[in-house]
Amino acid sequence: MTAMFCYQCEEAARNVGCTVRGVCGKSPNVAHLQDLLVWLLKGISFWAVRGRKNLGVVEPETDLFVAKMLFATITNANFDPDRFVAWIEEAVARRDALRGKAQARCADLHGADACSAGLPEHATWVPKTYDAQILDMKGQVVGVMADPNVNPDIRSLRELLVYGLKGMAAYTEHAYVLEHANDDILAFIEEALDATMDDSLGADDLVAMVLRAGEVGVEAMRLLDEANTSSYGSPEPTQVSIGVRPGPGILISGHDLRDLEELLVQTEGTGINVYTHGEMLPANAYPAFKKHDHFAGNYGGSWWHQQREFESFGGAVLMTTNCLVEPKKSYEGRLFTTGLAGWPGVAHIADREPGGHKDFSPVINAALASGEPEALEDGSIPIGFAHATVMSVADKVIDAVKSGAIKRFVVMAGCDGRHKSRQYFTDVAEALPKDHVILTAGCAKYRYNKLPLGDIGGIPRVLDAGQCNDSYSLAYIALQLKAAFGLDDINDLPISYDVAWYEQKAVLVLLALLYLGVKHIRLGPVLPAFLSPGVTDVLVKHFDIKPTGTAVEDVAAIAMGA
Ligand code: SF4
Ligand code: SF3
């Protein structure tokens, strides 16, 4: 197997790139297949953009397929080469169906010769066979470093855009699963993918496209927020149990709320308790889920603790999305994936048919045949501070700010990860002055959500808005406070940003914040490897982005309003 190159997440080896095997566990084979799939998605986009703009040819199912496939290549979602081979075959078939329609329409309008000249390879390439090794070889020459002569800043901006689009695709796919659609988002994803293959675009054009990705990203997050809250109600302040109950259990992780809904219905009356893990924790605050008596609370911490915690859980485990870690033999037989998640050899629950539901009976049977969860801790933690809750006490919050009881908010949203340096976020949370309130979303919260940080006049000092998928709440709260205080500039709010990143949804959240004009963001534990020195300079110059420093220095600066 020859070298791979991937630097899309915070764990990129040596903060340069993974070249032997992903730190995440991604094999070179899967890395090459993912590179080939993304390249083919650019080929689909080539035809989708031209079909949509000039020819009246639109294939909505293929547009959604592009988003799903970008989501499938997000860090820690899918490691199964067989699934990628099948998706590559589907990508070629969809691209060529779109190409056929677009070229036929073009020929009608302009003559056949005008529609088949000068086509780029990604718009036309077809493999001789769908053999994994053949596809692997092609993947090796179409990845990030395929053309060594590309200007490093151009490469950096193209990849920044692709990773932001992966995050956007994930949010959008979640909304579509709940039957909330905005085809303009899918059209933008294709327009931007197509732009990454356009050599006529310079750095300024790509910076503009990156900021548009932030703008469309806000809409994608709003759409998902609407999908979640209209389906399951607005999250409400909730004390979630972190202990265990007697009896068999299913642990559900990832971000897909519809999977949880169907699992809760199908486990009703079976004697099985359903617990959340990692990013599913915020589901405990939704009225539609809380009404199930066997919805038992949260078990364990963030994604990277899963090998130890899935083992001690003892029951069946269902991963609905990222972040999946290589399973240990001790629980591999009771682990299931569904949706776009996958690991070779791990049982996969098939998608629902239109109008139907998934069949979780294999998960239920595995739970009934397995042991009971071993308690890791007990007590409860507060969650459910999404925008509706926070804005329902807006007067109290505004009064607290005006009276000085709350001096500052610190947005500490984002991801968690394995690096020891992430202790920084725990240290910051502990050291912040007692009149500072943390606003969080995403699994970054596990670095401090069990600390006794107290409250300010009944307002908890950690306001947990939910999953990384709920980051919209934080932007919404900031915009509402800006209006309430009559400010022109969002940066005049008493809010500091100390964001933890790991995967590509956090990249999209960052782009959304930049689009909203937020400056002075601290980003850690390290700046992304895919930012070239030139692109980093642009971000520093225009947005004053900076890497996290030491906890002591940063807390001192935050307390001074920086
Ligand atoms: Fe490395 Fe992250 Fe890519 Fe995995 S996703 S191969 S850890 S850069
Ligand atoms: Fe975490 Fe994988 Fe959602 Fe990125 S890192 S927040 S799960």
XYZ file of C-alpha atoms and ligand atoms in Angstrom:
577
model
C 0.000 0.000 0.000
C 1.462 3.408 -0.864
C 1.289 6.537 1.206
C -1.931 8.341 1.990
C -2.275 11.989 2.851
C -5.008 13.347 5.075
C -4.952 16.472 7.227
C -8.640 17.206 7.633
C -8.824 16.895 11.429
C -7.050 18.110 14.530
C -5.275 14.785 15.014
C -3.325 15.037 11.732
C 0.008 13.377 12.517
C 2.638 15.882 13.739
C 0.038 18.530 12.861
C 1.120 18.050 9.246
C -0.864 15.091 7.923
C -1.408 11.351 8.317
C 0.691 9.481 5.758
C 1.060 5.926 7.042
C -2.275 5.296 8.703
C -4.759 7.717 10.201
C -4.336 8.502 13.872
C -8.124 7.975 13.802
C -7.636 4.406 12.526
C -8.316 5.164 8.851
C -6.383 2.741 6.651
C -4.511 3.952 3.551
C -6.995 1.970 1.457
C -10.003 3.761 2.963
C -8.174 7.108 2.701
C -7.623 6.543 -1.038
C -11.218 5.417 -1.560
C -12.464 8.520 0.256
C -10.220 10.718 -1.899
C -11.600 9.082 -5.029
C -15.176 9.484 -3.822
C -14.688 13.193 -3.074
C -13.088 13.664 -6.525
C -16.099 11.985 -8.137
C -18.440 14.222 -6.108
C -16.625 17.109 -7.779
C -17.398 15.392 -11.097
C -21.093 15.187 -10.200
C -20.936 18.827 -9.183
C -19.406 19.779 -12.540
C -22.528 18.531 -14.304
C -24.961 19.647 -11.604
C -23.750 23.264 -11.757
C -23.895 23.471 -15.547
C -27.177 21.588 -15.700
C -28.799 23.829 -13.096
C -27.489 27.148 -14.415
C -27.854 26.834 -18.158
C -29.820 23.767 -19.086
C -32.714 23.309 -16.667
C -31.399 19.888 -15.649
C -31.722 19.170 -11.912
C -31.451 15.834 -10.095
C -32.490 16.437 -6.452
C -31.688 12.893 -5.323
C -28.183 13.185 -6.693
C -27.729 16.565 -4.984
C -28.639 14.924 -1.664
C -26.347 11.988 -2.475
C -23.433 14.445 -2.756
C -24.176 15.762 0.736
C -24.503 12.269 2.179
C -21.217 11.179 0.675
C -19.372 14.207 2.004
C -20.805 13.337 5.417
C -19.571 9.737 4.998
C -15.996 11.021 4.639
C -16.087 13.135 7.802
C -13.562 12.090 10.452
C -14.524 8.980 12.437
C -17.746 8.267 10.526
C -16.993 5.327 8.245
C -13.980 3.048 7.965
C -15.488 0.288 5.800
C -13.833 -0.065 2.355
C -16.712 -2.145 0.951
C -19.187 0.656 1.630
C -16.898 3.158 -0.129
C -16.491 0.896 -3.165
C -20.294 0.653 -3.474
C -20.646 4.435 -3.078
C -17.975 5.063 -5.716
C -19.920 2.889 -8.134
C -23.103 4.795 -7.316
C -21.277 8.132 -7.714
C -20.099 7.205 -11.223
C -23.588 6.012 -12.187
C -25.257 9.168 -10.838
C -22.676 11.438 -12.467
C -23.113 9.759 -15.821
C -26.905 9.862 -15.628
C -26.674 13.602 -14.945
C -24.056 14.013 -17.663
C -26.298 12.199 -20.157
C -29.240 14.501 -19.461
C -27.118 17.658 -19.445
C -25.322 16.785 -22.674
C -28.544 15.823 -24.442
C -30.152 19.114 -23.454
C -27.003 21.021 -24.386
C -26.882 19.319 -27.783
C -30.482 20.330 -28.410
C -29.610 23.928 -27.690
C -26.092 24.301 -29.069
C -25.219 21.211 -31.132
C -23.387 18.081 -29.987
C -19.856 19.363 -30.605
C -20.303 22.278 -28.228
C -21.162 19.954 -25.346
C -18.434 17.342 -25.348
C -15.199 19.258 -25.885
C -12.632 19.987 -23.175
C -14.264 18.007 -20.399
C -12.154 17.530 -17.258
C -11.257 14.030 -16.140
C -13.337 14.081 -12.948
C -16.408 14.709 -15.108
C -15.781 11.694 -17.330
C -13.487 9.060 -15.742
C -14.904 5.536 -15.440
C -12.933 2.661 -13.863
C -12.376 -0.540 -15.822
C -13.756 -2.519 -12.883
C -14.994 -1.716 -9.390
C -12.182 -3.688 -7.845
C -11.011 -2.128 -4.569
C -7.356 -2.236 -5.640
C -8.019 -0.533 -8.980
C -10.020 2.168 -7.233
C -7.306 2.499 -4.608
C -4.715 3.224 -7.301
C -6.873 5.952 -8.793
C -7.494 7.399 -5.342
C -3.748 7.766 -4.896
C -3.495 10.260 -7.754
C -6.556 12.435 -7.087
C -6.106 13.294 -3.388
C -5.102 16.492 -1.620
C -1.483 16.363 -2.820
C -2.276 15.032 -6.302
C -0.803 18.083 -7.992
C 2.438 19.090 -6.248
C 2.581 22.325 -8.231
C -0.563 23.882 -6.778
C 0.171 27.093 -4.883
C 0.060 26.194 -1.143
C -2.405 28.971 -0.327
C -4.750 27.887 -3.118
C -4.564 24.280 -1.935
C -5.204 25.426 1.623
C -8.266 27.480 0.668
C -9.667 24.666 -1.472
C -9.316 22.182 1.368
C -10.674 24.638 3.943
C -13.706 24.951 1.676
C -14.092 21.176 1.209
C -13.901 20.567 4.976
C -16.420 23.321 5.671
C -18.686 21.702 3.077
C -18.347 18.351 4.833
C -19.639 19.972 8.005
C -22.426 21.694 6.088
C -23.320 18.389 4.423
C -23.599 16.681 7.818
C -25.965 19.331 9.214
C -28.016 19.342 6.027
C -28.295 15.560 5.874
C -29.603 15.499 9.459
C -32.260 18.066 8.501
C -33.294 16.084 5.415
C -33.665 12.922 7.516
C -36.292 14.883 9.465
C -37.888 15.982 6.191
C -36.718 19.566 6.358
C -35.227 20.577 3.036
C -33.522 23.549 1.457
C -32.271 22.638 -1.988
C -30.331 25.918 -2.205
C -27.906 24.497 0.359
C -27.339 21.399 -1.768
C -26.863 23.607 -4.837
C -24.281 25.677 -2.974
C -22.373 22.570 -1.908
C -22.052 21.577 -5.567
C -21.158 25.089 -6.692
C -18.398 25.253 -4.095
C -17.083 21.745 -4.869
C -16.955 22.722 -8.534
C -15.054 25.888 -7.597
C -12.311 23.801 -5.964
C -11.494 22.402 -9.438
C -11.472 25.759 -11.207
C -7.902 26.862 -11.853
C -9.045 30.324 -12.896
C -10.079 31.152 -9.331
C -7.448 32.974 -7.274
C -7.045 33.340 -3.535
C -9.487 36.262 -3.270
C -12.177 34.308 -5.130
C -11.688 31.332 -2.858
C -11.717 33.467 0.316
C -15.050 34.885 -0.877
C -16.349 31.361 -1.462
C -15.180 30.280 2.001
C -17.115 33.153 3.584
C -20.175 32.250 1.514
C -19.819 28.754 2.957
C -20.066 30.399 6.384
C -23.205 32.245 5.302
C -24.874 29.127 3.882
C -23.620 27.255 6.942
C -25.684 29.527 9.205
C -28.739 28.606 7.132
C -27.878 24.885 7.297
C -27.615 25.119 11.082
C -30.871 27.078 11.275
C -32.609 24.464 9.128
C -31.401 21.663 11.380
C -32.456 23.577 14.482
C -35.931 23.990 12.974
C -36.019 20.292 12.016
C -35.027 19.157 15.517
C -37.279 21.490 17.480
C -40.337 21.077 15.254
C -39.964 17.286 15.412
C -39.140 16.841 19.086
C -39.934 20.156 20.832
C -37.514 22.715 22.218
C -34.930 21.322 24.623
C -35.826 22.224 28.198
C -33.589 22.548 31.264
C -33.062 19.001 32.471
C -30.997 17.218 35.101
C -29.743 14.097 33.326
C -28.884 11.029 35.354
C -25.338 9.784 34.739
C -25.813 6.576 36.747
C -27.289 3.241 35.685
C -30.457 1.264 36.375
C -30.809 -2.480 36.832
C -31.679 -4.403 33.672
C -30.378 -4.701 30.130
C -29.404 -1.604 28.195
C -28.769 -0.082 24.798
C -26.265 2.749 24.490
C -26.918 5.060 21.547
C -24.283 7.512 20.335
C -23.675 9.889 17.453
C -26.025 12.689 16.467
C -29.066 11.195 14.702
C -32.230 12.004 16.648
C -34.574 10.098 14.334
C -32.663 6.896 15.033
C -33.134 7.564 18.745
C -36.853 8.208 18.269
C -37.358 4.896 16.460
C -35.178 3.012 18.941
C -37.172 4.356 21.890
C -40.439 3.294 20.273
C -39.141 -0.174 19.409
C -37.714 -0.803 22.894
C -40.896 0.251 24.695
C -42.073 -2.557 27.000
C -39.022 -4.777 26.376
C -37.458 -4.103 29.775
C -34.450 -2.507 28.049
C -33.189 0.874 29.260
C -31.862 3.227 26.591
C -28.875 5.403 27.521
C -27.071 8.083 25.523
C -23.334 8.335 25.001
C -21.148 11.194 23.767
C -22.958 13.527 21.392
C -26.377 11.960 22.044
C -26.409 13.403 25.590
C -28.445 16.519 24.619
C -31.330 14.291 23.436
C -32.239 13.915 27.121
C -33.556 17.492 27.071
C -36.155 17.039 24.291
C -39.766 16.698 25.487
C -40.543 14.018 22.875
C -37.809 11.731 24.206
C -38.164 12.518 27.924
C -41.683 11.090 27.940
C -40.255 7.554 27.529
C -39.794 6.057 30.998
C -37.069 3.705 29.787
C -34.945 6.608 28.489
C -32.495 6.286 31.336
C -29.897 9.056 31.044
C -26.309 9.400 29.868
C -23.476 6.933 30.281
C -19.820 7.955 30.189
C -18.009 10.787 28.479
C -17.034 11.959 25.033
C -16.333 9.789 21.988
C -12.701 8.952 22.625
C -13.502 7.177 25.893
C -15.658 4.676 24.030
C -13.335 1.670 24.070
C -13.368 1.611 27.854
C -16.984 2.702 28.230
C -18.558 0.467 25.577
C -16.759 -2.412 27.264
C -18.038 -1.588 30.742
C -21.528 -0.802 29.458
C -22.003 -4.488 28.809
C -25.122 -4.096 26.613
C -25.746 -3.350 22.958
C -24.269 -0.174 21.454
C -25.595 1.730 18.434
C -23.431 4.306 16.601
C -25.606 6.539 14.444
C -22.828 8.842 13.101
C -19.306 9.918 13.996
C -17.244 9.642 16.210
C -16.468 5.930 15.932
C -13.239 4.401 17.263
C -11.806 0.991 16.330
C -13.888 -1.485 18.344
C -12.310 -3.839 20.845
C -13.043 -7.545 20.543
C -14.749 -7.407 23.933
C -17.749 -5.509 22.525
C -17.446 -5.786 18.735
C -20.199 -8.451 18.662
C -22.701 -6.173 20.428
C -21.785 -3.011 18.490
C -23.972 -1.829 15.598
C -23.660 1.018 13.126
C -26.387 2.662 11.093
C -26.747 5.484 8.576
C -23.422 6.662 7.206
C -21.384 5.189 10.059
C -19.510 1.952 9.486
C -16.641 -0.288 10.518
C -15.655 -3.431 8.607
C -17.146 -6.528 10.229
C -19.471 -4.572 12.546
C -23.200 -5.319 12.016
C -24.969 -2.503 10.164
C -28.656 -1.586 10.499
C -30.056 -0.808 7.045
C -31.661 2.510 6.116
C -35.391 3.024 6.362
C -37.480 2.794 3.208
C -39.357 5.982 2.279
C -42.212 6.375 4.746
C -40.946 3.473 6.868
C -38.634 3.042 9.826
C -35.409 1.228 10.596
C -35.566 -2.223 12.137
C -33.527 -2.184 15.335
C -34.465 -5.737 16.370
C -30.857 -7.023 16.010
C -29.781 -4.332 18.517
C -32.667 -5.210 20.840
C -31.866 -8.940 20.667
C -28.200 -8.249 21.390
C -29.175 -6.145 24.415
C -31.443 -8.879 25.783
C -28.614 -11.413 25.380
C -25.966 -9.173 27.011
C -25.072 -8.113 30.523
C -26.114 -5.078 32.550
C -24.222 -1.783 32.563
C -21.500 -1.350 35.147
C -21.899 1.993 36.952
C -19.165 4.515 36.171
C -20.508 7.400 38.236
C -23.770 8.637 39.660
C -25.622 11.902 40.105
C -26.825 14.193 37.354
C -25.727 17.051 35.123
C -27.725 20.040 33.807
C -28.419 20.314 30.062
C -31.054 21.841 27.789
C -29.921 25.464 27.467
C -30.602 25.899 23.762
C -31.736 29.269 22.437
C -35.426 28.927 23.374
C -34.570 28.341 27.039
C -31.935 31.049 27.226
C -34.138 33.586 25.449
C -37.084 32.688 27.696
C -35.034 34.109 30.570
C -33.503 36.844 28.409
C -34.636 39.590 30.801
C -32.895 37.852 33.681
C -29.741 37.361 31.617
C -29.725 40.967 30.406
C -30.317 42.276 33.946
C -27.484 40.090 35.217
C -25.160 41.534 32.586
C -26.297 45.117 33.270
C -25.891 44.708 37.031
C -22.440 43.166 36.569
C -23.472 39.818 38.105
C -22.493 38.276 34.778
C -19.397 40.011 33.520
C -18.687 37.926 30.468
C -19.788 34.925 28.412
C -17.160 32.575 27.054
C -18.142 30.400 24.099
C -16.238 27.155 24.661
C -18.049 25.139 22.009
C -16.652 22.531 19.654
C -15.207 19.069 19.829
C -13.351 16.929 22.305
C -10.298 14.873 21.392
C -7.577 12.658 22.770
C -4.677 15.039 23.004
C -3.391 15.711 26.509
C -3.196 19.392 25.622
C -7.003 19.521 25.806
C -6.600 19.657 29.564
C -6.300 23.370 28.699
C -10.087 23.584 28.322
C -10.678 22.065 31.768
C -8.124 24.435 33.242
C -9.751 27.454 31.589
C -13.227 26.437 32.783
C -11.953 26.063 36.341
C -9.925 29.261 36.350
C -12.459 31.626 34.779
C -13.687 34.288 37.214
C -16.917 33.281 38.975
C -18.849 36.013 37.153
C -18.095 34.420 33.752
C -20.603 32.056 32.111
C -19.576 29.346 29.642
C -21.756 28.828 26.557
C -21.126 25.441 25.009
C -22.270 22.970 22.359
C -20.589 19.863 20.987
C -18.562 17.254 22.810
C -16.001 19.844 23.977
C -18.252 20.208 27.043
C -17.107 16.903 28.498
C -13.885 18.640 29.519
C -15.806 20.631 32.167
C -19.510 19.713 32.324
C -19.139 17.614 35.446
C -17.172 20.225 37.393
C -18.986 21.973 40.271
C -18.896 25.420 38.639
C -22.086 26.636 40.295
C -24.551 29.230 39.052
C -25.160 32.965 39.003
C -28.582 33.823 40.401
C -29.952 30.489 39.198
C -28.251 30.682 35.777
C -25.787 27.738 35.558
C -22.222 28.787 34.789
C -22.132 26.174 32.013
C -25.032 26.705 29.614
C -25.083 23.612 27.413
C -26.942 24.291 24.150
C -26.584 20.712 22.906
C -24.713 18.861 20.186
C -22.218 20.406 17.791
C -25.313 20.237 15.555
C -26.902 22.827 17.882
C -24.185 25.445 17.484
C -26.823 27.593 15.789
C -28.189 28.265 19.277
C -24.972 30.022 20.268
C -24.988 32.258 17.191
C -28.687 32.968 17.736
C -28.166 33.906 21.391
C -25.287 36.227 20.429
C -27.375 37.937 17.739
C -30.344 38.339 20.107
C -28.119 39.829 22.822
C -26.599 42.188 20.253
C -30.113 43.403 19.392
C -31.163 43.604 23.063
C -28.148 45.753 23.930
C -28.630 47.891 20.804
C -25.124 47.190 19.514
C -23.975 47.611 15.922
C -21.015 45.279 16.168
C -21.261 41.709 17.458
C -17.729 42.121 18.800
C -18.928 44.746 21.286
C -20.835 42.066 23.212
C -19.230 40.799 26.426
C -18.491 37.463 24.745
C -15.119 35.772 24.215
C -14.640 32.748 21.967
C -12.371 29.903 23.044
C -13.293 27.180 20.558
C -12.080 23.574 20.541
C -12.011 21.875 17.165
C -11.465 18.338 15.992
C -13.500 17.436 12.903
C -15.106 19.174 9.958
C -18.374 20.287 11.540
C -16.287 22.512 13.769
C -14.669 23.926 10.621
C -18.122 24.928 9.361
C -19.029 26.456 12.735
C -15.823 28.498 12.548
C -16.684 29.704 9.030
C -20.198 30.596 10.225
C -18.764 32.680 13.074
C -16.430 34.455 10.651
C -19.337 35.182 8.322
C -21.237 36.673 11.295
C -18.280 39.000 11.806
C -16.975 37.462 15.014
C -13.354 38.411 15.658
C -10.663 37.489 18.181
C -11.561 33.759 18.252
C -9.115 31.532 20.096
C -8.903 28.145 18.380
C -7.281 25.114 19.912
C -5.671 22.930 20.878
C -3.741 23.708 17.649
C -4.522 25.582 14.457
C -5.547 23.285 11.565
C -2.690 21.705 9.597
C -4.516 22.554 6.366
C -4.142 26.289 6.948
C -1.054 27.426 5.035
C 1.023 30.253 6.519
C -0.461 32.602 3.897
C -4.064 31.683 4.710
C -3.362 31.884 8.440
C -2.031 35.413 7.876
C -5.268 36.395 6.126
C -7.358 35.001 9.004
C -5.203 36.793 11.568
C -5.279 40.072 9.661
C -9.029 40.154 9.032
C -10.383 38.251 12.013
C -7.631 38.247 14.649
C -7.902 34.450 14.988
C -5.312 33.097 17.362
C -4.239 29.737 18.705
C -5.050 28.975 22.324
C -2.163 29.850 24.652
C -1.742 28.723 28.230
C -4.845 28.591 30.401
C -3.396 31.193 32.768
C -2.595 33.674 30.002
C -5.870 33.160 28.178
C -8.069 33.438 31.280
C -6.282 36.653 32.206
C -6.856 38.031 28.696
C -10.518 36.923 28.632
C -11.151 38.541 32.011
C -9.752 41.777 30.562
C -12.245 41.496 27.702
C -9.839 40.200 25.047
Fe -5.449 11.707 10.225
Fe -7.626 13.065 10.991
Fe -7.339 12.309 8.465
Fe -7.847 10.492 10.387
S -9.191 12.145 9.657
S -6.383 10.303 8.713
S -6.628 11.366 12.085
S -6.061 13.789 9.578
Fe -17.504 15.736 18.832
Fe -16.924 13.910 17.032
Fe -19.725 16.114 17.600
Fe -17.182 17.755 16.796
S -15.676 15.451 17.748
S -18.398 17.662 18.325
S -18.826 14.100 18.047
